[in-house]
PDB file of C-alpha atoms and ligand atoms in Angstrom:
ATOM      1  CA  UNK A1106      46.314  -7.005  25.740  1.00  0.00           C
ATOM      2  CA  UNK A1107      44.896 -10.026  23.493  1.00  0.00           C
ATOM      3  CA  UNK A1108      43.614 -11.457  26.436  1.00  0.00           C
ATOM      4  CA  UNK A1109      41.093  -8.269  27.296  1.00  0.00           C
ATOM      5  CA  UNK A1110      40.095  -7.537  23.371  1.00  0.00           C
ATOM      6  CA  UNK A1111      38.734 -11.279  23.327  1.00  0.00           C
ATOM      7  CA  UNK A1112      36.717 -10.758  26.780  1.00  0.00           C
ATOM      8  CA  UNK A1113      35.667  -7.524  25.333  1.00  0.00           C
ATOM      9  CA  UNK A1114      34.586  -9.389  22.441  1.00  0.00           C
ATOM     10  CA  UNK A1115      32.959 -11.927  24.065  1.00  0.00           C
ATOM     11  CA  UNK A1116      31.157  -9.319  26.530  1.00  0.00           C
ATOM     12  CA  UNK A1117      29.732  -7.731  23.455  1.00  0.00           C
ATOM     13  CA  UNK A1118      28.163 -10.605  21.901  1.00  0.00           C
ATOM     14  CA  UNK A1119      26.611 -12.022  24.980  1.00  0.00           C
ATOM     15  CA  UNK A1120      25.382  -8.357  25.057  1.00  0.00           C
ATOM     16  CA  UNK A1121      24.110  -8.355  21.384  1.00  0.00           C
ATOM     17  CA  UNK A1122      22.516 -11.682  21.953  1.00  0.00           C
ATOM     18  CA  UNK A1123      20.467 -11.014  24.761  1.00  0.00           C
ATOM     19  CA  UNK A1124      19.138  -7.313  23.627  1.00  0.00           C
ATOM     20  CA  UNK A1125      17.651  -9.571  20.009  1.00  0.00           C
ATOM     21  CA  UNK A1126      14.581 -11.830  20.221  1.00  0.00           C
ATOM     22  CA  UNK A1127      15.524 -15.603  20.041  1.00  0.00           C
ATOM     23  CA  UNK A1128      19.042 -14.818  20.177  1.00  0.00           C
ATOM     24  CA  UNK A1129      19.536 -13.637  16.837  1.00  0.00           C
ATOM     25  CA  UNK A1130      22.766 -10.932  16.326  1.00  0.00           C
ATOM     26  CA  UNK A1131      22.433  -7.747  14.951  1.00  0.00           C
ATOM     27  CA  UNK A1132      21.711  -7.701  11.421  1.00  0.00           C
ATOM     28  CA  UNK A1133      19.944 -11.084  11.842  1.00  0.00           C
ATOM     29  CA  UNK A1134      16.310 -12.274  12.237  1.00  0.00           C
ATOM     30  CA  UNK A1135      14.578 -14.682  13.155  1.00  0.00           C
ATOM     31  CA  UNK A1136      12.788 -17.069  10.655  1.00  0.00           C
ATOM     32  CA  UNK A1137       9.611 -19.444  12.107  1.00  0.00           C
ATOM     33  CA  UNK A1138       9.311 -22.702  11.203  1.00  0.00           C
ATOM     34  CA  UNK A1139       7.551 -22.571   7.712  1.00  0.00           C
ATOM     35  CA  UNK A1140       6.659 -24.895   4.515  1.00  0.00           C
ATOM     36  CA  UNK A1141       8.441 -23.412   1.670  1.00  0.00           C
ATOM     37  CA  UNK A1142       7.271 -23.987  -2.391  1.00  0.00           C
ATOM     38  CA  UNK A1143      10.106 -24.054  -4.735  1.00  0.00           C
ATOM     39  CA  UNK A1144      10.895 -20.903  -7.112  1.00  0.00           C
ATOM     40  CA  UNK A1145      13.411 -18.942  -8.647  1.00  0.00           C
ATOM     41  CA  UNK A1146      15.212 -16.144  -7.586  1.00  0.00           C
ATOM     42  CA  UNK A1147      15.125 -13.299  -9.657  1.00  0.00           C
ATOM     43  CA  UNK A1148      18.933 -13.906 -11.649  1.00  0.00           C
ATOM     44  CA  UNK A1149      17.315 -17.086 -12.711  1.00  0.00           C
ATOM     45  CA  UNK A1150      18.969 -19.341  -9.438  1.00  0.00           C
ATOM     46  CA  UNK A1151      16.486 -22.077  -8.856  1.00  0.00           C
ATOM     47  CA  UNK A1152      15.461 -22.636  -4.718  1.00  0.00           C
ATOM     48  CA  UNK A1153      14.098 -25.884  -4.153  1.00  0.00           C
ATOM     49  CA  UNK A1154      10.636 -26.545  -1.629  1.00  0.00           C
ATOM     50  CA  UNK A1155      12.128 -27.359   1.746  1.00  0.00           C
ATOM     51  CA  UNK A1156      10.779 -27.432   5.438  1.00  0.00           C
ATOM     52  CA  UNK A1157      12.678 -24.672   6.932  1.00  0.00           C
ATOM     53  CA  UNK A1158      13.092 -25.159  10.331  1.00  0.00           C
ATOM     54  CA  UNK A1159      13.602 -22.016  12.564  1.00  0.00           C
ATOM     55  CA  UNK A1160      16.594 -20.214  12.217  1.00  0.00           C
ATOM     56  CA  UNK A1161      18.564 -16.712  12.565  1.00  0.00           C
ATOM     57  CA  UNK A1162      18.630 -15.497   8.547  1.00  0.00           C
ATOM     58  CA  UNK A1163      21.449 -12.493   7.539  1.00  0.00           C
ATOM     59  CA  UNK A1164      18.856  -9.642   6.565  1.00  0.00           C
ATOM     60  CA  UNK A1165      18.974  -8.751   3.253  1.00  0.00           C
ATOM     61  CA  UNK A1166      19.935  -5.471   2.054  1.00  0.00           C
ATOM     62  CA  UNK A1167      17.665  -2.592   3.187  1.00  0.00           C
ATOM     63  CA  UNK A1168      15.460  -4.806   5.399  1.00  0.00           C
ATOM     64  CA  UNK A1169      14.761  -2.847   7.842  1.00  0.00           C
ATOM     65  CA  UNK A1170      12.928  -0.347   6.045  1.00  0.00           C
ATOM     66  CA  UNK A1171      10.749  -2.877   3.678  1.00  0.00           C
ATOM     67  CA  UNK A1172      10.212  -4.736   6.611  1.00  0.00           C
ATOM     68  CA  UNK A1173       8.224  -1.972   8.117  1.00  0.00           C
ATOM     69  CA  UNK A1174       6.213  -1.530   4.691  1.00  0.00           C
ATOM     70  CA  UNK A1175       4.938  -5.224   4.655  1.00  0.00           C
ATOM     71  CA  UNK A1176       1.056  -4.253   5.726  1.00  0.00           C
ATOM     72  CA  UNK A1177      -2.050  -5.446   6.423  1.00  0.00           C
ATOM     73  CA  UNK A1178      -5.498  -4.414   5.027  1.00  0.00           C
ATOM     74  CA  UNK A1179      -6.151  -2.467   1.551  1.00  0.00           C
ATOM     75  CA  UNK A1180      -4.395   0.522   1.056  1.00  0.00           C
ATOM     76  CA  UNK A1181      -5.971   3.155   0.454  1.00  0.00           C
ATOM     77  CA  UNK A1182      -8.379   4.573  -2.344  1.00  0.00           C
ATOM     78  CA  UNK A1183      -7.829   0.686  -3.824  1.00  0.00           C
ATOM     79  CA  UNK A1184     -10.826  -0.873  -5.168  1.00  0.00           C
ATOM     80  CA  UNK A1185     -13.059  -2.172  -2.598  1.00  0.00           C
ATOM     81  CA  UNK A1186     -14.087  -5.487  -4.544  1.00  0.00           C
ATOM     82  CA  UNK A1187     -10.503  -6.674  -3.917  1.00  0.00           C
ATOM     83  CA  UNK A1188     -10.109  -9.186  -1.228  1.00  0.00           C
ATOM     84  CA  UNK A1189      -7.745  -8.543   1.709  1.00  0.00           C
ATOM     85  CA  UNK A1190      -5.473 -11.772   2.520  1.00  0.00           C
ATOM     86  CA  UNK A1191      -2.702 -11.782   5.277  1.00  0.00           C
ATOM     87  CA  UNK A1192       1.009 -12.655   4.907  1.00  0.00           C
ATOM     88  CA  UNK A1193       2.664 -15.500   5.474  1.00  0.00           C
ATOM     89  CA  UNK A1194       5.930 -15.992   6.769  1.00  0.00           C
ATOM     90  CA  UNK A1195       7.005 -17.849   3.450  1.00  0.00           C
ATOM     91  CA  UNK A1196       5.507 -14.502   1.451  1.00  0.00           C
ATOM     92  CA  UNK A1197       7.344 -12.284   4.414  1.00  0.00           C
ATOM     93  CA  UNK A1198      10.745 -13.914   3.669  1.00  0.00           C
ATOM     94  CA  UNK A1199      10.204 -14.422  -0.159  1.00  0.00           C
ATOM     95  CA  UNK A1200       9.363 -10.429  -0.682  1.00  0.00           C
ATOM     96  CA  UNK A1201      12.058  -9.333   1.496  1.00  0.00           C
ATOM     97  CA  UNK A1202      14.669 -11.193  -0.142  1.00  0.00           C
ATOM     98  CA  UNK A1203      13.509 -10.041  -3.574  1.00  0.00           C
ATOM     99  CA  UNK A1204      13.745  -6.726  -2.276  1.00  0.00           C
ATOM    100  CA  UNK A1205      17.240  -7.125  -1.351  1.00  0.00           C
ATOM    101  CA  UNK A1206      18.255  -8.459  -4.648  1.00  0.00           C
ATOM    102  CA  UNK A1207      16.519  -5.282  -6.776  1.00  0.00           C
ATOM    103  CA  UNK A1208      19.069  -1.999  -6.837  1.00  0.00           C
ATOM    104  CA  UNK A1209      18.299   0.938  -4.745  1.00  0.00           C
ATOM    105  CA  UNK A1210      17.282   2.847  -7.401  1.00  0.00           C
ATOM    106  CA  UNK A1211      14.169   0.947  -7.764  1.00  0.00           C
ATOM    107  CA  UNK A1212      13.349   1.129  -3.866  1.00  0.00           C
ATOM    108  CA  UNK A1213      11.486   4.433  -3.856  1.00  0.00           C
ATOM    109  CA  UNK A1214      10.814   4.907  -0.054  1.00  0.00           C
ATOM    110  CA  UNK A1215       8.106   6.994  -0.699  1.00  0.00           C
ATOM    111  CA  UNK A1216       6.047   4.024  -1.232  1.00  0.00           C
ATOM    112  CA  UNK A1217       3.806   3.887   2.254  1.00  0.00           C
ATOM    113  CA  UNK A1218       3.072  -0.042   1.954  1.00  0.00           C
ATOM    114  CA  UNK A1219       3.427  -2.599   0.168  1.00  0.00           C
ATOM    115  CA  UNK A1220       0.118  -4.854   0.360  1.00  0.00           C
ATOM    116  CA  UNK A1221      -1.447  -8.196   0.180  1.00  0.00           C
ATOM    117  CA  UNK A1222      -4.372  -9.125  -1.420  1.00  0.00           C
ATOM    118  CA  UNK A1223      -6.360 -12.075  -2.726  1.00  0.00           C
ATOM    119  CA  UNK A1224      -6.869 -11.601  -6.452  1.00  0.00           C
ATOM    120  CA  UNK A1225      -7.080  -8.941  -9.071  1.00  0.00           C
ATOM    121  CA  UNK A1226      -9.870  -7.708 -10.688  1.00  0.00           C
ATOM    122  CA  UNK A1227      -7.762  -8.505 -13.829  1.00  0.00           C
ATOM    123  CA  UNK A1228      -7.201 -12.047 -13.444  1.00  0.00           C
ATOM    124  CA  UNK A1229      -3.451 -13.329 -13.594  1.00  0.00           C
ATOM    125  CA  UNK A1230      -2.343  -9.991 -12.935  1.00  0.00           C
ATOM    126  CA  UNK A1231       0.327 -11.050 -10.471  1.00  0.00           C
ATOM    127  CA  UNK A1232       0.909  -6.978  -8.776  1.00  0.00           C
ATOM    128  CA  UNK A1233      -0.262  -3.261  -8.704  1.00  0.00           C
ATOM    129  CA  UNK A1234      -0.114  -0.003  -7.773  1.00  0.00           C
ATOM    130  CA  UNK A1235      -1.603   3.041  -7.124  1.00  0.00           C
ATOM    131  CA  UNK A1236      -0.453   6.257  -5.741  1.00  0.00           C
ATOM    132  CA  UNK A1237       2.120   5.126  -3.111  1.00  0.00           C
ATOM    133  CA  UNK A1238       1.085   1.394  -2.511  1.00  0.00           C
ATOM    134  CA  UNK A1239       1.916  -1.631  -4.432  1.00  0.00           C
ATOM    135  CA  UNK A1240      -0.588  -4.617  -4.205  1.00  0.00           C
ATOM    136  CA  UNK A1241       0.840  -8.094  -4.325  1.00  0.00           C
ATOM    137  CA  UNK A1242      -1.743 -10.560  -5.073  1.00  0.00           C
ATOM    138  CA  UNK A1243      -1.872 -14.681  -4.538  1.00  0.00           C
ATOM    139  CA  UNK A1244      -0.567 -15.317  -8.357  1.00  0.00           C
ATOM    140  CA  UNK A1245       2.335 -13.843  -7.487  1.00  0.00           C
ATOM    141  CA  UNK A1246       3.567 -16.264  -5.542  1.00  0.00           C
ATOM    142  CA  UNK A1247       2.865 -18.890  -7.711  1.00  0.00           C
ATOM    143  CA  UNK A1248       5.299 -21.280  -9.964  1.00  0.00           C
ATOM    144  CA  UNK A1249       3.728 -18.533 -12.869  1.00  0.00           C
ATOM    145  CA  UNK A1250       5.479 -15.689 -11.892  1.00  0.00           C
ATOM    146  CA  UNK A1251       9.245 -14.590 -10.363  1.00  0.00           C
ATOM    147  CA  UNK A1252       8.128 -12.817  -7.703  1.00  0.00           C
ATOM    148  CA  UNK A1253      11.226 -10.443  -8.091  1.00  0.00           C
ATOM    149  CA  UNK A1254      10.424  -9.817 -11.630  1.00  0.00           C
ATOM    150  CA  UNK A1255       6.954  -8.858 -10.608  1.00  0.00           C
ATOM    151  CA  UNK A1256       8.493  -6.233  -8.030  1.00  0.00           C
ATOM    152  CA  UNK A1257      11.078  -4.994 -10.131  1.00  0.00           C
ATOM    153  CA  UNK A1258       8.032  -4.438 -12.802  1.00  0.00           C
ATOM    154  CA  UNK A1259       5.885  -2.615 -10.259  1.00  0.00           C
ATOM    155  CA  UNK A1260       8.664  -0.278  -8.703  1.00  0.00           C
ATOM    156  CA  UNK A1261       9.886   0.493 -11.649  1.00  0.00           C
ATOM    157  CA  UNK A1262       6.456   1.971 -12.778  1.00  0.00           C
ATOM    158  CA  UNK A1263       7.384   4.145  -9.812  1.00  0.00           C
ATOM    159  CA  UNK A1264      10.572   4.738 -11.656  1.00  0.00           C
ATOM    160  CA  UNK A1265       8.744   5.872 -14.395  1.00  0.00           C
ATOM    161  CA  UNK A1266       6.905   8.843 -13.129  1.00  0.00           C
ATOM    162  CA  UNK A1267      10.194  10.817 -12.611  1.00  0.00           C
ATOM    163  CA  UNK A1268      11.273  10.577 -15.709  1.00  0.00           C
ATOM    164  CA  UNK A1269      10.776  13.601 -18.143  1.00  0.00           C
ATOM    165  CA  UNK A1270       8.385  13.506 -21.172  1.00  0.00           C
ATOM    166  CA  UNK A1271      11.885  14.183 -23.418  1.00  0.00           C
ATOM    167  CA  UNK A1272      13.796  11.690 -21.477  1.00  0.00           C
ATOM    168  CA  UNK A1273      10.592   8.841 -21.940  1.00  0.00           C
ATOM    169  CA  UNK A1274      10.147  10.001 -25.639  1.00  0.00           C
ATOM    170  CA  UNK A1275      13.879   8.952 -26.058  1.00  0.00           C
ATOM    171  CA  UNK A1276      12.673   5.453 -25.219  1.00  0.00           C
ATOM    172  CA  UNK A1277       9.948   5.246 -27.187  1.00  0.00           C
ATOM    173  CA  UNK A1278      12.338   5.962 -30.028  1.00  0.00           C
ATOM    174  CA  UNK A1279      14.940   3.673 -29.320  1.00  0.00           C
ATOM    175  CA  UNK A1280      12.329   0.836 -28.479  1.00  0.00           C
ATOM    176  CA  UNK A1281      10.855   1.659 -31.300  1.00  0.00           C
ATOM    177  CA  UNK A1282       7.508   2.793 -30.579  1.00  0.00           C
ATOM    178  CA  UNK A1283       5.411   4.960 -33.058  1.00  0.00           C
ATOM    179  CA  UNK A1284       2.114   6.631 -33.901  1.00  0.00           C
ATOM    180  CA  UNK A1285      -0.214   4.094 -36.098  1.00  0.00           C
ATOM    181  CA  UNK A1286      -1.296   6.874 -38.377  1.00  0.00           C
ATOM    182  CA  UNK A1287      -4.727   4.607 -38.969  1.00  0.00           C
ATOM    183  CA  UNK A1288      -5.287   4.585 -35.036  1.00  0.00           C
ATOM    184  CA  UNK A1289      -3.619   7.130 -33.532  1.00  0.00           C
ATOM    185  CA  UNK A1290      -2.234   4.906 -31.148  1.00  0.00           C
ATOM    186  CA  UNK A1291       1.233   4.034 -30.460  1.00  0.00           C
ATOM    187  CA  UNK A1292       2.426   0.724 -31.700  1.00  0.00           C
ATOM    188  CA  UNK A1293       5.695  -0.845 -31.134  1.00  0.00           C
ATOM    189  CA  UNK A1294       7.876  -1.247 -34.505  1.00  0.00           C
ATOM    190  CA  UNK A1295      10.062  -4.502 -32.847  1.00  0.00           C
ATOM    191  CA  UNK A1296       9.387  -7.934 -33.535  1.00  0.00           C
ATOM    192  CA  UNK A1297       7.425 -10.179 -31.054  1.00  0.00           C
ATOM    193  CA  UNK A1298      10.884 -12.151 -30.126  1.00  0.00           C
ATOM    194  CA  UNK A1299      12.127  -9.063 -28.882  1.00  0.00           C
ATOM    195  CA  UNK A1300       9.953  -8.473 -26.001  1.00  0.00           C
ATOM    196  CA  UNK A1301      10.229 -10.380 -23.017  1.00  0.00           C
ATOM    197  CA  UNK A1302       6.600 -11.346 -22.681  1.00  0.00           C
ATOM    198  CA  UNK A1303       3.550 -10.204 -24.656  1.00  0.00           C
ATOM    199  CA  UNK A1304       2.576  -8.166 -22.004  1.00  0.00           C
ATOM    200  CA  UNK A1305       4.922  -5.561 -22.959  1.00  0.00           C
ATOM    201  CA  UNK A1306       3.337  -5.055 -26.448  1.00  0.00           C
ATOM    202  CA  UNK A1307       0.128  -3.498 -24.286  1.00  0.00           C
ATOM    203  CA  UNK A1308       2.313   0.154 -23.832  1.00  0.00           C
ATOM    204  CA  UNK A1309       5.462   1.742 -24.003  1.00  0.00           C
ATOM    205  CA  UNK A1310       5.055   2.009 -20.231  1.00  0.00           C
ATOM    206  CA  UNK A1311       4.637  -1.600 -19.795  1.00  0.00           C
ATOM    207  CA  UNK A1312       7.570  -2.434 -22.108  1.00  0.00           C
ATOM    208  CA  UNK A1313       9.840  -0.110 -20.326  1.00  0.00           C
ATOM    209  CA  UNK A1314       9.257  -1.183 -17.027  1.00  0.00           C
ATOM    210  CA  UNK A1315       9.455  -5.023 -17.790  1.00  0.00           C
ATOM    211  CA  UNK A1316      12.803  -4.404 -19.892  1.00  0.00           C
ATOM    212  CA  UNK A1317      13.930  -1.998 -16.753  1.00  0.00           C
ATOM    213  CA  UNK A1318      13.765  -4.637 -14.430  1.00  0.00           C
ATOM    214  CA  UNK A1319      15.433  -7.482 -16.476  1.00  0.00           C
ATOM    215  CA  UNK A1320      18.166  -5.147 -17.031  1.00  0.00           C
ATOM    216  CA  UNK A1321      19.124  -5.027 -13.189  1.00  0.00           C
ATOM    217  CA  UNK A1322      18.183  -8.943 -12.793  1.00  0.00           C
ATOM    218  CA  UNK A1323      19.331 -10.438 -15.776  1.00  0.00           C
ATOM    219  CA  UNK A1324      21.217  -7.902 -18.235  1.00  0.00           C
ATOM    220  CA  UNK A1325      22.925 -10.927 -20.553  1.00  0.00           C
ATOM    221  CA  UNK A1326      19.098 -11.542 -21.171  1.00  0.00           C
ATOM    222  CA  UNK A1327      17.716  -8.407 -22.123  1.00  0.00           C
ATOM    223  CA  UNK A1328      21.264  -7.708 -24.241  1.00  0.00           C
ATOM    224  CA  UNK A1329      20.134 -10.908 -26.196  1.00  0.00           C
ATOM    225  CA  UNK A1330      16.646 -10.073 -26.828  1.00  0.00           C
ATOM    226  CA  UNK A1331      16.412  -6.534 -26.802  1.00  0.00           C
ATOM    227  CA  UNK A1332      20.167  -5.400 -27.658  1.00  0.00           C
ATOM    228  CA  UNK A1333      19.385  -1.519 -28.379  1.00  0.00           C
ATOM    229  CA  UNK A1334      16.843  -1.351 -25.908  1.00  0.00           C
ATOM    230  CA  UNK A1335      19.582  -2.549 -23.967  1.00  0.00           C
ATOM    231  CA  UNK A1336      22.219   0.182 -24.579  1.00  0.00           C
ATOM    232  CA  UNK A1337      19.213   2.919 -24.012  1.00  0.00           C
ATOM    233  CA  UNK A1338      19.169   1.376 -20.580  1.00  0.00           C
ATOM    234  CA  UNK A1339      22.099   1.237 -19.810  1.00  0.00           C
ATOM    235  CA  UNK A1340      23.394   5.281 -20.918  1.00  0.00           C
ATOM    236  CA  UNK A1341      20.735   6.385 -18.999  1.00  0.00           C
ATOM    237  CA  UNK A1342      20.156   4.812 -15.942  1.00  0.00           C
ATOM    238  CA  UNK A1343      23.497   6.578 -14.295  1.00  0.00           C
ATOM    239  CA  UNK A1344      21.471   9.260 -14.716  1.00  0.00           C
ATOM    240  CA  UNK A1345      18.762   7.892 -12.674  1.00  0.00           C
ATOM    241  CA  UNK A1346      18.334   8.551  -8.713  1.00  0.00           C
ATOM    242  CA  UNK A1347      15.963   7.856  -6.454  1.00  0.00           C
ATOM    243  CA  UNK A1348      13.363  10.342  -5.478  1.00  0.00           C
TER     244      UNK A1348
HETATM  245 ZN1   ZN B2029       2.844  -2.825 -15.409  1.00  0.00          ZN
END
């Protein structure tokens, strides 16, 4: 009886092997040969520059689906003074691993594409996103951004458009956003040292989604910084599904 479960076993994998390109097993793929710059993940885990020779890699979570989504070109109704680049199979690897480290409730599969271009009209702006693309541009991949950080900003934008009015008001309160009575505009009450980069002064929008995506990446972080921004977070976002 042991005898025929380990043929069968054995059987199966031979099987499994030879129905996979370059002999990779099922939930496996294949990685080329490929120069890789150093970086850090998106918990803060440094990944040093290596040659990586060619090897069967464990997919990360969902990447069979984002793998699809990785596309060439300009999406569409982008601007058309934006320069199309290709992927690399660095970037290819990179984004799909940062994928599989952000929670499902980011990963909106509603999104057609996720694209790469050369640079942003805006310069240093590292990502984008418009209707139901997100543009990934050369800075991103850059020792001046965590890529995954960049992701987790843009998706959560994406997060952000099915929230309710009340539900983002709530925010704004605990964040402490309010009306400049001079202006007219809204201004954020919290000291400088409680954001996690300046760009999150620009708009309650961009402070939510940069605070959103530390909070699934690197919570102890964003409890230190931003504590009651923080507990906001974190009593809503079991509320929080993916559309
Ligand atoms: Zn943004």
């Amino acid at each position: 009886m042991r005898v025929c479960f380990l043929l069968f076993v054995g059987f199966f994998s031979i099987f499994a092997n030879a129905a996979s390109p370059n002999g990779c097993g099922k939930g496996q793929h294949w990685v080329k040969p490929h120069a890789r710059r150093a970086y850090y993940r998106g918990d803060g885990t440094y990944v040093r520059a290596s040659n990586v020779v060619g090897h069967c890699q464990s997919n990360p979570p969902g990447y069979d689906v984002w793998n699809a989504k990785l596309m060439n070109g300009r999406p569409r109704y982008w601007h058309p003074k934006e320069e199309i680049s290709s992927w690399t199979d660095e970037e290819r690897e990179r984004v799909l691993e940062a994928l599989g480290e952000l929670p499902a409730v980011l990963k909106d599969e509603g999104i057609d594409g996720i694209f790469r271009l050369k640079n942003a009209l805006i310069p240093d702006n590292p990502a984008s996103n418009s209707f139901s693309s997100v543009v990934l541009y050369d800075v991103a991949f850059s020792k001046q951004f965590n890529l995954t950080q960049v992701l987790g900003h843009e998706l959560t934008h994406r997060l952000r458009k099915s929230l309710s009015d009340a539900e983002f008001a709530s925010f704004q309160k605990a964040a402490k956003w309010k009306v400049d009575p001079k202006t007219g505009l809204l201004r954020s009450h919290r000291p400088e040292n409680q954001f996690l980069r300046r760009n999150g002064m620009l708009s309650p929008e961009e402070d939510f989604c940069d605070d959103v995506s530390m909070y699934f990446l690197q919570p102890n972080k964003l409890k230190q910084i931003a504590p009651k921004v923080f507990d906001w977070i974190d009593n809503h976002v079991k509320l929080w599904r993916v559309k």
